[in-house]
Each structure stands twice: as structure tokens, then as C-alpha cells.
CSV table of C-alpha atoms in Angstrom, one decimal:
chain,number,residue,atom,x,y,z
A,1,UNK,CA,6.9,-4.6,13.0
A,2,UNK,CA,3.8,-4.5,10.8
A,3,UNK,CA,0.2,-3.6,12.1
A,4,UNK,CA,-1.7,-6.9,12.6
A,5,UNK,CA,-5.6,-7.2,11.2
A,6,UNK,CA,-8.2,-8.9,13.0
A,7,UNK,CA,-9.6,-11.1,12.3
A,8,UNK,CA,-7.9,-12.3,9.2
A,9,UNK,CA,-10.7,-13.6,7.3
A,10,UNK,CA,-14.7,-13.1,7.4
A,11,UNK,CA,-17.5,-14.2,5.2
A,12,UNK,CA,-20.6,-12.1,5.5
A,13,UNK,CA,-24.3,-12.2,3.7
A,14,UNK,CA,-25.4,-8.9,2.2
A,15,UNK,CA,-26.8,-6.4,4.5
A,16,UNK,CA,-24.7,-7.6,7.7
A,17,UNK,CA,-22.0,-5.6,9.1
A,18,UNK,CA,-18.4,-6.1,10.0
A,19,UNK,CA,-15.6,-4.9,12.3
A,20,UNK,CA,-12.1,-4.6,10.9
A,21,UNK,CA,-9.2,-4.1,13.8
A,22,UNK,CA,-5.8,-2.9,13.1
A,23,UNK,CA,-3.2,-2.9,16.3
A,24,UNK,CA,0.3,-1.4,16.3
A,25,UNK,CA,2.9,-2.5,19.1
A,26,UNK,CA,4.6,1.7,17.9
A,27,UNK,CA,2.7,4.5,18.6
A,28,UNK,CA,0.6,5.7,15.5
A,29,UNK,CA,0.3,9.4,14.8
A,30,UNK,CA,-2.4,8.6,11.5
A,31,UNK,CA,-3.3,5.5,9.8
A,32,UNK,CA,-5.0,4.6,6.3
A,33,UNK,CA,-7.2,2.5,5.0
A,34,UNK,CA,-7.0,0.4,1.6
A,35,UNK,CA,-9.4,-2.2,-0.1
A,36,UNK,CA,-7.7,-4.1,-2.4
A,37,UNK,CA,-9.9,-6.5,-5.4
A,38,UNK,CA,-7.7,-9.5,-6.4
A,39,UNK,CA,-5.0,-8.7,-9.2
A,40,UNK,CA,-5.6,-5.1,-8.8
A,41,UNK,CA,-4.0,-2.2,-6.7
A,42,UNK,CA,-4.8,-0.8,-3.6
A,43,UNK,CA,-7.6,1.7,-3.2
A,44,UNK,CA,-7.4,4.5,-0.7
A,45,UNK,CA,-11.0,4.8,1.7
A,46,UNK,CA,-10.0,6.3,4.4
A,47,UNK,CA,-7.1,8.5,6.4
A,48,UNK,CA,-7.8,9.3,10.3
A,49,UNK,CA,-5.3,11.5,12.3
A,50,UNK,CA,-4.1,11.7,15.5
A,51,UNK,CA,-6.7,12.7,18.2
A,52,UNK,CA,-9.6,10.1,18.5
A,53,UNK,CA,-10.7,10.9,15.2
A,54,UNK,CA,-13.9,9.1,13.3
A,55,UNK,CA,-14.6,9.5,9.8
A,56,UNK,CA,-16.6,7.7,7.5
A,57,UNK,CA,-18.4,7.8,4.1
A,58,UNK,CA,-21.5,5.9,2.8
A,59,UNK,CA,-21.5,2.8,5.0
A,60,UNK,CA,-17.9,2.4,5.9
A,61,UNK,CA,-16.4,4.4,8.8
A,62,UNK,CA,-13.7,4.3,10.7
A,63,UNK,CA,-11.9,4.7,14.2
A,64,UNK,CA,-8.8,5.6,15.4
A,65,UNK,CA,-7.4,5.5,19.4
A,66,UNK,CA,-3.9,6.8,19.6
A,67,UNK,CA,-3.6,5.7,23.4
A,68,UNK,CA,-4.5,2.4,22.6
A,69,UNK,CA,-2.4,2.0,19.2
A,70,UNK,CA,-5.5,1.0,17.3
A,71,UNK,CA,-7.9,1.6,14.3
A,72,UNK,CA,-11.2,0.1,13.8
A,73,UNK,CA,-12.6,-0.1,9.9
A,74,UNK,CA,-16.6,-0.3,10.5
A,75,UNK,CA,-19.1,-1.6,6.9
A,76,UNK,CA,-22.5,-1.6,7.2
A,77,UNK,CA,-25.0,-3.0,5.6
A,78,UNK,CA,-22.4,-4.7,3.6
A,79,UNK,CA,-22.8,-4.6,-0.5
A,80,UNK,CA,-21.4,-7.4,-3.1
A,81,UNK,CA,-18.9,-5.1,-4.2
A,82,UNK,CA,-17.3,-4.7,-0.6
A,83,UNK,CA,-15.5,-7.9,-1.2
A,84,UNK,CA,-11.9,-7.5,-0.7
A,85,UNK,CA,-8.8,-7.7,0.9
A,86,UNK,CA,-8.7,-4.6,3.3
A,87,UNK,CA,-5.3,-3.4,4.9
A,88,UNK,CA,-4.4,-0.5,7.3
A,89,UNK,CA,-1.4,1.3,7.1
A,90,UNK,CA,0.8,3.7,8.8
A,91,UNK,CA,3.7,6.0,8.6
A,92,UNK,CA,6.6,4.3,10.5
A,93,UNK,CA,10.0,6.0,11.2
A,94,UNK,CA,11.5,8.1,9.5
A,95,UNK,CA,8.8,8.1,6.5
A,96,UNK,CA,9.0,4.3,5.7
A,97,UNK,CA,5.6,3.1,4.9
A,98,UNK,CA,3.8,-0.1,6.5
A,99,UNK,CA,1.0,-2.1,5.3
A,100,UNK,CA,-1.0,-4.6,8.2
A,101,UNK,CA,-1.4,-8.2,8.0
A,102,UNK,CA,-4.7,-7.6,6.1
A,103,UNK,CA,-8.2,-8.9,6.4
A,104,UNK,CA,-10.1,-10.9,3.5
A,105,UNK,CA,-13.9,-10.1,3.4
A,106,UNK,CA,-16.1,-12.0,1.6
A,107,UNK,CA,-19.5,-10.8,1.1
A,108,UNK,CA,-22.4,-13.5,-0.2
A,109,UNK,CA,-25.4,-12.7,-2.1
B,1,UNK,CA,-6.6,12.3,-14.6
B,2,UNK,CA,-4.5,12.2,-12.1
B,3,UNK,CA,-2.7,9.1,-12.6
B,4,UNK,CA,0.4,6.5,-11.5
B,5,UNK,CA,1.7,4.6,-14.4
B,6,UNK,CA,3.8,1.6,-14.5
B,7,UNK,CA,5.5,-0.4,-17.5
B,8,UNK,CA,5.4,-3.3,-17.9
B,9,UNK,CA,2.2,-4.7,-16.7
B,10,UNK,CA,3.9,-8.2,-16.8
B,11,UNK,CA,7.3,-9.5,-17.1
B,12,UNK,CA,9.0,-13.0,-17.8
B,13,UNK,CA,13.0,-12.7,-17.5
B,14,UNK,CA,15.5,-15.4,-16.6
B,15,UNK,CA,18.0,-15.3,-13.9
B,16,UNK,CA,20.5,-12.5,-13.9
B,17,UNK,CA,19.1,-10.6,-16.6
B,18,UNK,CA,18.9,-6.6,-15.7
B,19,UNK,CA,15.4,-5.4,-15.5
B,20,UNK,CA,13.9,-1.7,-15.3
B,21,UNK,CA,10.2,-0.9,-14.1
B,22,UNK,CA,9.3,2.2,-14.9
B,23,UNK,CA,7.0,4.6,-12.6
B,24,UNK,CA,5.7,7.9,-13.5
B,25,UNK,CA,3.1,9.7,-11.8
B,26,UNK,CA,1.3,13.0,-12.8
B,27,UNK,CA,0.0,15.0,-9.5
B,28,UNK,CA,3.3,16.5,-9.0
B,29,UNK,CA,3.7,14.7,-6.0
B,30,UNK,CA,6.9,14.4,-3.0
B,31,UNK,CA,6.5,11.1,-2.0
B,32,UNK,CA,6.9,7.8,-4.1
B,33,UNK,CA,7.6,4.2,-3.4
B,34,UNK,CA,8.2,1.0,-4.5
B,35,UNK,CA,6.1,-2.4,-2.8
B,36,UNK,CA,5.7,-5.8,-3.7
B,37,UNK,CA,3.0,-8.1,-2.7
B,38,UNK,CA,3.3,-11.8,-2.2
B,39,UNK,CA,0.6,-14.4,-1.4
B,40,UNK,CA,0.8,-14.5,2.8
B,41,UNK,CA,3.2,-11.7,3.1
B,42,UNK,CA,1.2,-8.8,2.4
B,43,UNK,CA,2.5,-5.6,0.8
B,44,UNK,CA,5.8,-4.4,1.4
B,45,UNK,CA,7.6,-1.3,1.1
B,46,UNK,CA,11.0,-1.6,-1.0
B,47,UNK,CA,12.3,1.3,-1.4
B,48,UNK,CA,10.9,5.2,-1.1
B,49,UNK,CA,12.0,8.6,-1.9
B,50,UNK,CA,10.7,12.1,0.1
B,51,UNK,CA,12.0,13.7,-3.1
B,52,UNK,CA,14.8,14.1,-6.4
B,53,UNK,CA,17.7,12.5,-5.6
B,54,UNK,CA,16.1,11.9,-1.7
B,55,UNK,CA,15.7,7.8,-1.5
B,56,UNK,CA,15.9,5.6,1.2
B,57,UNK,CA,15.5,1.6,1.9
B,58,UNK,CA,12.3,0.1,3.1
B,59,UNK,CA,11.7,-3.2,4.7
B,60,UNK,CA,12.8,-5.2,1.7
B,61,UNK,CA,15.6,-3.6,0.0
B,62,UNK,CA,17.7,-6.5,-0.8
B,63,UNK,CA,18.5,-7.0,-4.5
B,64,UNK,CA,16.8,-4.0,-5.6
B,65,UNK,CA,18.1,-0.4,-6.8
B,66,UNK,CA,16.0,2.7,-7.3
B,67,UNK,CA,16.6,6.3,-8.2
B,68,UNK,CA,14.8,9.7,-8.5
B,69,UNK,CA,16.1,12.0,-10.8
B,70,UNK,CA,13.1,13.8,-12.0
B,71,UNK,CA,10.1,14.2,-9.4
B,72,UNK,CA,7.5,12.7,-11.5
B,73,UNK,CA,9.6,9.3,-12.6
B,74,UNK,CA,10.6,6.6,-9.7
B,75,UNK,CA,12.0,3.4,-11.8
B,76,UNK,CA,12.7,0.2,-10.5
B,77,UNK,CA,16.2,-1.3,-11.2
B,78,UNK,CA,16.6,-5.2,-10.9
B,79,UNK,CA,20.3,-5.6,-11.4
B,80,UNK,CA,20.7,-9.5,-11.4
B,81,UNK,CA,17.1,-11.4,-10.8
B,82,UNK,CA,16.5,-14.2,-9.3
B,83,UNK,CA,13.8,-16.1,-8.5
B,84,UNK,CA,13.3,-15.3,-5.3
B,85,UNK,CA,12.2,-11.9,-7.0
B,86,UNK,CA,8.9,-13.3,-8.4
B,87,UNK,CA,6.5,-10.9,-7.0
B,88,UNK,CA,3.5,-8.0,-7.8
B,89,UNK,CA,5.3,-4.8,-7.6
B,90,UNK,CA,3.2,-1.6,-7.1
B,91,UNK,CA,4.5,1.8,-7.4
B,92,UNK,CA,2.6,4.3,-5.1
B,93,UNK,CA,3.1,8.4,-5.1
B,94,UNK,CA,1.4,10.6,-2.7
B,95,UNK,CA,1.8,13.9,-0.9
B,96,UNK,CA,2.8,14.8,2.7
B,97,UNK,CA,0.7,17.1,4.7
B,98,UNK,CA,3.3,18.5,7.6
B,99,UNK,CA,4.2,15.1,9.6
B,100,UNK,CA,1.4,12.8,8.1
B,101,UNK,CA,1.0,11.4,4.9
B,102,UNK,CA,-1.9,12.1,2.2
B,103,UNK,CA,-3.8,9.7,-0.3
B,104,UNK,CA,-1.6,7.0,-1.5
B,105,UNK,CA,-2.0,6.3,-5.3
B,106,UNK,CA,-0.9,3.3,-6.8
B,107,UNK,CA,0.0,2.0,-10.0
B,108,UNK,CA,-2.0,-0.9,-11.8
B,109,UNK,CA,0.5,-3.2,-10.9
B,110,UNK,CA,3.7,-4.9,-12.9
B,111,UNK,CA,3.6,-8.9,-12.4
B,112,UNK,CA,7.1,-10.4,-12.8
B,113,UNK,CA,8.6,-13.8,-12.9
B,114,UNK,CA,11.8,-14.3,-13.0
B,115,UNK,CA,12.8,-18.4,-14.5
């Protein structure tokens, strides 16, 4: 069963800052994070590993609690160019790959 | 440049009609897949391979046939389309660190509709 995103949609002005949670119902041992522009690929931000682990770069940053199955995508100060559809992912099984439910930002000038 | 590339970009077949979209990628990676993307549903995982002649079925299998003969090439066989089939298809390749997966890179995309 695929990660699910809260919340699934958000509208923000420039300069505000958003929360992006990603909850598994299977234990997660690492999970990514993709932004996605519409009608083009996914782009990689972010990987965290297992053990409580926060990472970040410029004004986007990142969680990750094992024990509680759940990843937290953190933007700051949000830019114009944040806008996006953003989507955690995970290693599930044996390999097989899983994308979550995915949250649309929207960032106004 | 390290690069995944994917031909077609876009694709207009009829029902039935075989289909191949190539994948290629250049960093010498283990790990590729196929995923689709469809308004709602999100990206899912067709089909992935840990390595040459090493494939296995993701969420969405059905209808779909892959194979990995060469490390660097990962095509995408359609053997009868249908419609149902209408999709964005991404091809992704990335490495494996011990038990957890590295970088994901994906390919520019390949839009397909099948009449």
C-alpha cells in the first residue's frame, strides 16, 4: 500500500513556509523525496536513512521517524519556482519501488 | 552528462498494435524501472530489474513486457495496446547502496495514446 501525503494540496504566498507529511502503514528503512513540474519528470531533493535522520539543503529540509513510519518534507521561505507536485517514496519488498499519494504546492507571487 | 533517455517522447498507436519504448541510461547503473503516471493515480512502478537478465513485476504489470539484456538498455514492450494503456511512462535507473536505494534518475518522459 502506497505512502499517503498530507495534505494533498496547499497554496502558499512567497516567503511562507510549508509542511509536507508522508505516512507508511510498512515499516520504512529510507525514503526519498521528488518534486515534480507539470509534463516533466521527477526530480530527486532529498534521500534520509534509517535512524532519525534530518537533512536538508537551501530552504528545504527534511525528517524522517522510523518508529513512527513517517517523513516530513519542510520549505521555507517558499520561492516561485517551488511550485510542484512533491511525492515521497520508499523501497518496498523485495526492491519494488513506491511513490506516495503526492502533494500539489502552489506558490503565489 | 549523466543521463536516462527515452524514445519516443510521444506516441499515437491504435489498438493491438506492438509497441517498444526504448530506455537507455549512461551511469552504469544496477537498478532500472519502468512507471507510469496517470492524472489521480500517481506514479506507479511497472516493472524493474536489480540487474541483466534480473526483472521482476511491480504494482502494475498487466499488459506490459520488459527485458534487460544489456545493463545500460531497459525497453518497454507493449504487445497488444489498448486503451486502457494511455498513460506517461517514465523510465528511472539508479544505484543501490547495500539495502537502500540511491538517486533515482528519470527519463524525460514518453506520452502514449493508444485509439
Amino acid at each position: 500500500q502506497q505512502p499517503v501525503q498530507s495534505p494533498q494540496a496547499v497554496i502558499l504566498r512567497e516567503g511562507e513556509d510549508a509542511v509536507i507529511n508522508c505516512s507508511s502503514s510498512k515499516a520504512l528503512y529510507s525514503v526519498h523525496w521528488y518534486r515534480q513540474k507539470h509534463g516533466e519528470a521527477p526530480v530527486f531533493l532529498m534521500i534520509l536513512l534509517k535512524g532519525g535522520e534530518q537533512k536538508g539543503h537551501d530552504k528545504i529540509s527534511a525528517s524522517f521517524n522510523e518508529k513512527k513510519q513517517q517523513s516530513s518534507l519542510y520549505l521555507t521561505a517558499s520561492q516561485l519556482s517551488y511550485s510542484g507536485t512533491y511525492f515521497c517514496g520508499t523501497v518496498s519488498g523485495t526492491y519494488k519501488y513506491i511513490f506516495g499519494t503526492g502533494t500539489r504546492l502552489k506558490v503565489l507571487a | 552528462e549523466a543521463q536516462v533517455t527515452q524514445n519516443p517522447r510521444y506516441l499515437i498507436t491504435v489498438t493491438g498494435k506492438k509497441l517498444t519504448v526504448t530506455c537507455s541510461q549512461n551511469m552504469n547503473h544496477e537498478y532500472m524501472s519502468w512507471y507510469r503516471q496517470d492524472p489521480g493515480l500517481g506514479l506507479r512502478q511497472i516493472y524493474y530489474s536489480m540487474n541483466v537478465e534480473v526483472t521482476d513485476k511491480g504494482d502494475v504489470p498487466e499488459g506490459y513486457k520488459v527485458s534487460r539484456k544489456e545493463k545500460r538498455n531497459f525497453p518497454l514492450i507493449l504487445e497488444s495496446p489498448s486503451p486502457n494503456q494511455t498513460s506517461l511512462y517514465f523510465c528511472a535507473s539508479s544505484s543501490f547502496g547495500g539495502v537502500y536505494q540511491e538517486t533515482q534518475y528519470f527519463g524525460p518522459g514518453t506520452r502514449l495514446l493508444v485509439l
